[in-house]
Tab-separated table of N, CA and C in Angstrom:
chain	number	residue	atom	x	y	z
A	1	UNK	N	-103.022	9.961	-90.639
A	1	UNK	CA	-104.272	10.571	-91.035
A	1	UNK	C	-105.136	9.574	-91.797
A	2	UNK	N	-104.535	8.816	-92.729
A	2	UNK	CA	-105.276	7.846	-93.512
A	2	UNK	C	-105.856	6.758	-92.620
A	3	UNK	N	-105.098	6.350	-91.612
A	3	UNK	CA	-105.596	5.304	-90.697
A	3	UNK	C	-106.786	5.805	-89.898
A	4	UNK	N	-106.754	7.060	-89.498
A	4	UNK	CA	-107.877	7.633	-88.754
A	4	UNK	C	-109.118	7.684	-89.630
A	5	UNK	N	-108.946	8.104	-90.861
A	5	UNK	CA	-110.065	8.157	-91.797
A	5	UNK	C	-110.627	6.761	-92.050
A	6	UNK	N	-109.750	5.810	-92.260
A	6	UNK	CA	-110.174	4.433	-92.492
A	6	UNK	C	-110.896	3.877	-91.270
A	7	UNK	N	-110.377	4.142	-90.088
A	7	UNK	CA	-111.011	3.666	-88.855
A	7	UNK	C	-112.401	4.290	-88.703
A	8	UNK	N	-112.527	5.569	-89.026
A	8	UNK	CA	-113.820	6.241	-88.944
A	8	UNK	C	-114.826	5.658	-89.918
A	9	UNK	N	-114.374	5.352	-91.118
A	9	UNK	CA	-115.262	4.759	-92.118
A	9	UNK	C	-115.720	3.371	-91.697
A	10	UNK	N	-114.815	2.590	-91.153
A	10	UNK	CA	-115.179	1.249	-90.692
A	10	UNK	C	-116.160	1.316	-89.536
A	11	UNK	N	-115.957	2.245	-88.632
A	11	UNK	CA	-116.869	2.416	-87.501
A	11	UNK	C	-118.256	2.818	-88.004
A	12	UNK	N	-118.314	3.746	-88.931
A	12	UNK	CA	-119.595	4.195	-89.474
A	12	UNK	C	-120.334	3.047	-90.159
A	13	UNK	N	-119.611	2.205	-90.852
A	13	UNK	CA	-120.240	1.072	-91.532
A	13	UNK	C	-120.728	0.029	-90.532
A	14	UNK	N	-120.117	-0.043	-89.373
A	14	UNK	CA	-120.495	-1.043	-88.379
A	14	UNK	C	-121.708	-0.610	-87.566
A	15	UNK	N	-121.994	0.690	-87.526
A	15	UNK	CA	-123.123	1.169	-86.742
A	15	UNK	C	-124.433	0.781	-87.423
A	16	UNK	N	-125.416	0.345	-86.642
A	16	UNK	CA	-126.689	-0.023	-87.253
A	16	UNK	C	-127.416	1.211	-87.774
A	17	UNK	N	-128.183	1.022	-88.833
A	17	UNK	CA	-129.014	2.093	-89.343
A	17	UNK	C	-130.170	2.316	-88.377
A	18	UNK	N	-130.694	3.511	-88.354
A	18	UNK	CA	-131.843	3.796	-87.505
A	18	UNK	C	-133.030	2.970	-87.989
A	19	UNK	N	-133.654	2.291	-87.080
A	19	UNK	CA	-134.802	1.459	-87.434
A	19	UNK	C	-135.967	2.337	-87.869
A	20	UNK	N	-136.808	1.793	-88.698
A	20	UNK	CA	-137.999	2.513	-89.129
A	20	UNK	C	-138.912	2.749	-87.933
A	21	UNK	N	-139.640	3.841	-87.956
A	21	UNK	CA	-140.506	4.257	-86.859
A	21	UNK	C	-141.961	3.958	-87.224
A	22	UNK	N	-142.537	2.981	-86.557
A	22	UNK	CA	-143.908	2.548	-86.852
A	22	UNK	C	-144.907	3.660	-86.533
A	23	UNK	N	-144.683	4.411	-85.462
A	23	UNK	CA	-145.606	5.484	-85.079
A	23	UNK	C	-145.607	6.592	-86.146
A	24	UNK	N	-144.430	6.996	-86.592
A	24	UNK	CA	-144.367	8.002	-87.660
A	24	UNK	C	-144.949	7.435	-88.951
A	25	UNK	N	-144.701	6.156	-89.189
A	25	UNK	CA	-145.275	5.505	-90.365
A	25	UNK	C	-146.789	5.536	-90.352
A	26	UNK	N	-147.370	5.350	-89.180
A	26	UNK	CA	-148.828	5.414	-89.050
A	26	UNK	C	-149.342	6.811	-89.393
A	27	UNK	N	-148.638	7.830	-88.941
A	27	UNK	CA	-149.044	9.209	-89.231
A	27	UNK	C	-148.992	9.491	-90.734
A	28	UNK	N	-147.912	9.065	-91.382
A	28	UNK	CA	-147.775	9.267	-92.820
A	28	UNK	C	-148.845	8.464	-93.560
A	29	UNK	N	-149.059	7.226	-93.140
A	29	UNK	CA	-150.070	6.361	-93.757
A	29	UNK	C	-151.449	7.022	-93.692
A	30	UNK	N	-151.794	7.548	-92.532
A	30	UNK	CA	-153.112	8.194	-92.380
A	30	UNK	C	-153.256	9.391	-93.321
A	31	UNK	N	-152.168	10.113	-93.531
A	31	UNK	CA	-152.211	11.307	-94.381
A	31	UNK	C	-152.241	10.976	-95.869
A	32	UNK	N	-151.502	9.950	-96.290
A	32	UNK	CA	-151.307	9.708	-97.716
A	32	UNK	C	-151.914	8.408	-98.241
A	33	UNK	N	-152.176	7.440	-97.391
A	33	UNK	CA	-152.531	6.098	-97.872
A	33	UNK	C	-153.938	5.638	-97.480
A	34	UNK	N	-154.416	6.084	-96.339
A	34	UNK	CA	-155.658	5.541	-95.779
A	34	UNK	C	-156.879	5.783	-96.652
A	35	UNK	N	-156.890	6.851	-97.442
A	35	UNK	CA	-158.064	7.129	-98.282
A	35	UNK	C	-158.338	6.020	-99.288
A	36	UNK	N	-157.300	5.322	-99.706
A	36	UNK	CA	-157.478	4.221	-100.666
A	36	UNK	C	-157.291	2.853	-100.016
A	37	UNK	N	-156.308	2.774	-99.136
A	37	UNK	CA	-155.958	1.485	-98.541
A	37	UNK	C	-156.680	1.218	-97.224
A	38	UNK	N	-157.503	2.150	-96.774
A	38	UNK	CA	-158.268	1.972	-95.547
A	38	UNK	C	-157.456	2.299	-94.312
A	39	UNK	N	-158.107	2.860	-93.306
A	39	UNK	CA	-157.399	3.255	-92.092
A	39	UNK	C	-156.828	2.060	-91.337
A	40	UNK	N	-157.414	0.886	-91.545
A	40	UNK	CA	-156.945	-0.320	-90.857
A	40	UNK	C	-156.218	-1.282	-91.793
A	41	UNK	N	-155.956	-0.846	-93.033
A	41	UNK	CA	-155.249	-1.695	-93.994
A	41	UNK	C	-156.154	-2.510	-94.883
A	42	UNK	N	-157.480	-2.429	-94.638
A	42	UNK	CA	-158.438	-3.114	-95.507
A	42	UNK	C	-158.807	-2.139	-96.623
A	43	UNK	N	-158.623	-2.507	-97.870
A	43	UNK	CA	-158.750	-1.552	-98.979
A	43	UNK	C	-160.160	-1.008	-99.168
A	44	UNK	N	-160.210	0.242	-99.553
A	44	UNK	CA	-161.473	0.882	-99.904
A	44	UNK	C	-161.680	0.878	-101.411
A	45	UNK	N	-160.594	0.702	-102.168
A	45	UNK	CA	-160.631	0.679	-103.624
A	45	UNK	C	-160.470	-0.750	-104.125
A	46	UNK	N	-161.164	-1.091	-105.204
A	46	UNK	CA	-160.984	-2.429	-105.777
A	46	UNK	C	-159.540	-2.628	-106.237
A	47	UNK	N	-159.059	-3.807	-106.077
A	47	UNK	CA	-157.720	-4.223	-106.501
A	47	UNK	C	-156.581	-3.639	-105.665
A	48	UNK	N	-156.887	-2.858	-104.656
A	48	UNK	CA	-155.831	-2.393	-103.743
A	48	UNK	C	-155.507	-3.555	-102.805
A	49	UNK	N	-154.250	-3.723	-102.432
A	49	UNK	CA	-153.903	-4.849	-101.559
A	49	UNK	C	-154.521	-4.718	-100.177
A	50	UNK	N	-154.859	-5.857	-99.602
A	50	UNK	CA	-155.374	-5.931	-98.234
A	50	UNK	C	-154.185	-6.164	-97.317
A	51	UNK	N	-153.737	-5.124	-96.634
A	51	UNK	CA	-152.543	-5.219	-95.803
A	51	UNK	C	-152.760	-6.070	-94.554
A	52	UNK	N	-154.004	-6.297	-94.157
A	52	UNK	CA	-154.246	-7.156	-92.997
A	52	UNK	C	-154.023	-8.626	-93.347
A	53	UNK	N	-153.999	-8.936	-94.646
A	53	UNK	CA	-153.750	-10.308	-95.097
A	53	UNK	C	-152.368	-10.446	-95.707
A	54	UNK	N	-151.560	-9.420	-95.576
A	54	UNK	CA	-150.170	-9.420	-96.044
A	54	UNK	C	-150.048	-9.483	-97.558
A	55	UNK	N	-151.110	-9.170	-98.287
A	55	UNK	CA	-151.034	-9.168	-99.748
A	55	UNK	C	-149.994	-8.143	-100.193
A	56	UNK	N	-149.077	-8.564	-100.982
A	56	UNK	CA	-148.061	-7.669	-101.506
A	56	UNK	C	-146.936	-7.341	-100.549
A	57	UNK	N	-147.056	-7.756	-99.309
A	57	UNK	CA	-146.024	-7.429	-98.319
A	57	UNK	C	-144.968	-8.508	-98.201
A	58	UNK	N	-145.073	-9.549	-98.992
A	58	UNK	CA	-144.078	-10.615	-98.953
A	58	UNK	C	-142.843	-10.245	-99.760
A	59	UNK	N	-142.886	-9.099	-100.417
A	59	UNK	CA	-141.752	-8.609	-101.189
A	59	UNK	C	-140.713	-7.999	-100.239
A	60	UNK	N	-139.462	-7.947	-100.675
A	60	UNK	CA	-138.449	-7.271	-99.851
A	60	UNK	C	-138.708	-5.770	-99.803
A	61	UNK	N	-138.160	-5.118	-98.793
A	61	UNK	CA	-138.339	-3.679	-98.645
A	61	UNK	C	-137.921	-2.919	-99.895
A	62	UNK	N	-136.858	-3.354	-100.558
A	62	UNK	CA	-136.386	-2.645	-101.749
A	62	UNK	C	-137.459	-2.616	-102.838
A	63	UNK	N	-138.197	-3.697	-103.007
A	63	UNK	CA	-139.270	-3.740	-104.010
A	63	UNK	C	-140.433	-2.844	-103.592
A	64	UNK	N	-140.771	-2.864	-102.307
A	64	UNK	CA	-141.853	-2.010	-101.817
A	64	UNK	C	-141.468	-0.534	-101.930
A	65	UNK	N	-140.218	-0.214	-101.614
A	65	UNK	CA	-139.749	1.166	-101.762
A	65	UNK	C	-139.864	1.627	-103.206
A	66	UNK	N	-139.503	0.773	-104.125
A	66	UNK	CA	-139.599	1.111	-105.544
A	66	UNK	C	-141.046	1.393	-105.940
A	67	UNK	N	-141.965	0.568	-105.486
A	67	UNK	CA	-143.386	0.777	-105.792
A	67	UNK	C	-143.887	2.092	-105.205
A	68	UNK	N	-143.459	2.394	-103.992
A	68	UNK	CA	-143.887	3.643	-103.362
A	68	UNK	C	-143.283	4.860	-104.059
A	69	UNK	N	-142.037	4.756	-104.457
A	69	UNK	CA	-141.383	5.880	-105.144
A	69	UNK	C	-142.016	6.146	-106.510
A	70	UNK	N	-142.205	5.079	-107.293
A	70	UNK	CA	-142.620	5.216	-108.682
A	70	UNK	C	-144.131	5.138	-108.891
A	71	UNK	N	-144.831	4.543	-107.940
A	71	UNK	CA	-146.259	4.316	-108.095
A	71	UNK	C	-146.516	2.966	-108.720
A	72	UNK	N	-147.765	2.552	-108.674
A	72	UNK	CA	-148.121	1.247	-109.225
A	72	UNK	C	-149.618	1.233	-109.509
A	73	UNK	N	-149.984	0.852	-110.706
A	73	UNK	CA	-151.391	0.838	-111.134
A	73	UNK	C	-151.994	2.221	-110.865
A	74	UNK	N	-153.054	2.299	-110.059
A	74	UNK	CA	-153.718	3.578	-109.793
A	74	UNK	C	-153.003	4.411	-108.726
A	75	UNK	N	-152.054	3.806	-108.004
A	75	UNK	CA	-151.358	4.529	-106.936
A	75	UNK	C	-150.290	5.444	-107.526
A	76	UNK	N	-150.304	6.714	-107.130
A	76	UNK	CA	-149.264	7.623	-107.627
A	76	UNK	C	-147.924	7.338	-106.949
A	77	UNK	N	-146.864	7.804	-107.563
A	77	UNK	CA	-145.547	7.692	-106.950
A	77	UNK	C	-145.344	8.788	-105.914
A	78	UNK	N	-144.569	8.482	-104.888
A	78	UNK	CA	-144.343	9.444	-103.810
A	78	UNK	C	-142.910	9.951	-103.752
A	79	UNK	N	-142.118	9.680	-104.788
A	79	UNK	CA	-140.767	10.234	-104.856
A	79	UNK	C	-140.889	11.752	-104.922
A	80	UNK	N	-140.153	12.444	-104.092
A	80	UNK	CA	-140.228	13.898	-104.049
A	80	UNK	C	-141.345	14.423	-103.179
A	81	UNK	N	-142.267	13.553	-102.782
A	81	UNK	CA	-143.360	13.938	-101.887
A	81	UNK	C	-143.019	13.511	-100.464
A	82	UNK	N	-142.582	12.255	-100.337
A	82	UNK	CA	-142.186	11.715	-99.037
A	82	UNK	C	-140.693	11.427	-99.054
A	83	UNK	N	-140.072	11.574	-97.906
A	83	UNK	CA	-138.641	11.277	-97.788
A	83	UNK	C	-138.425	9.765	-97.740
A	84	UNK	N	-137.183	9.356	-97.940
A	84	UNK	CA	-136.850	7.926	-97.833
A	84	UNK	C	-137.229	7.400	-96.452
A	85	UNK	N	-136.967	8.187	-95.422
A	85	UNK	CA	-137.292	7.783	-94.044
A	85	UNK	C	-138.787	7.586	-93.905
A	86	UNK	N	-139.591	8.510	-94.439
A	86	UNK	CA	-141.045	8.383	-94.349
A	86	UNK	C	-141.532	7.150	-95.100
A	87	UNK	N	-140.949	6.869	-96.249
A	87	UNK	CA	-141.333	5.667	-97.000
A	87	UNK	C	-141.020	4.412	-96.198
A	88	UNK	N	-139.853	4.371	-95.585
A	88	UNK	CA	-139.477	3.206	-94.761
A	88	UNK	C	-140.379	3.084	-93.534
A	89	UNK	N	-140.743	4.224	-92.953
A	89	UNK	CA	-141.643	4.213	-91.799
A	89	UNK	C	-143.011	3.670	-92.185
A	90	UNK	N	-143.511	4.047	-93.363
A	90	UNK	CA	-144.814	3.545	-93.838
A	90	UNK	C	-144.747	2.028	-94.033
A	91	UNK	N	-143.679	1.553	-94.621
A	91	UNK	CA	-143.532	0.102	-94.815
A	91	UNK	C	-143.555	-0.620	-93.478
A	92	UNK	N	-142.848	-0.092	-92.492
A	92	UNK	CA	-142.836	-0.707	-91.150
A	92	UNK	C	-144.235	-0.720	-90.556
A	93	UNK	N	-144.958	0.379	-90.721
A	93	UNK	CA	-146.327	0.441	-90.181
A	93	UNK	C	-147.240	-0.562	-90.880
A	94	UNK	N	-147.192	-0.586	-92.194
A	94	UNK	CA	-148.075	-1.491	-92.940
A	94	UNK	C	-147.777	-2.940	-92.581
A	95	UNK	N	-146.506	-3.261	-92.400
A	95	UNK	CA	-146.160	-4.630	-91.987
A	95	UNK	C	-146.736	-4.966	-90.608
A	96	UNK	N	-146.956	-3.954	-89.775
A	96	UNK	CA	-147.506	-4.195	-88.428
A	96	UNK	C	-149.014	-4.462	-88.449
A	97	UNK	N	-149.669	-4.233	-89.574
A	97	UNK	CA	-151.120	-4.423	-89.654
A	97	UNK	C	-151.536	-5.877	-89.752
A	98	UNK	N	-150.608	-6.751	-90.068
A	98	UNK	CA	-150.959	-8.166	-90.230
A	98	UNK	C	-151.376	-8.775	-88.924
């Protein structure tokens, strides 16, 4: 029984995680982000990053996730508003704007 459980755990760890969905990320971005960051990633608010120039996107996903969860400067946090999957999808979409 222990070997079966161990084998199952190893198999689960070896399976790739589901990749972020750029299309779903675009939908979430349009609903929650475009009013400030622009529909095309060019900011409408002063001091907001220009995603078409990769400003702020050189950080690892973990740092971007933290900023999205907790908020940053004038941007509110989205923890409890958006799921982890939606946050990852938004990051994938924003990275595609470059």
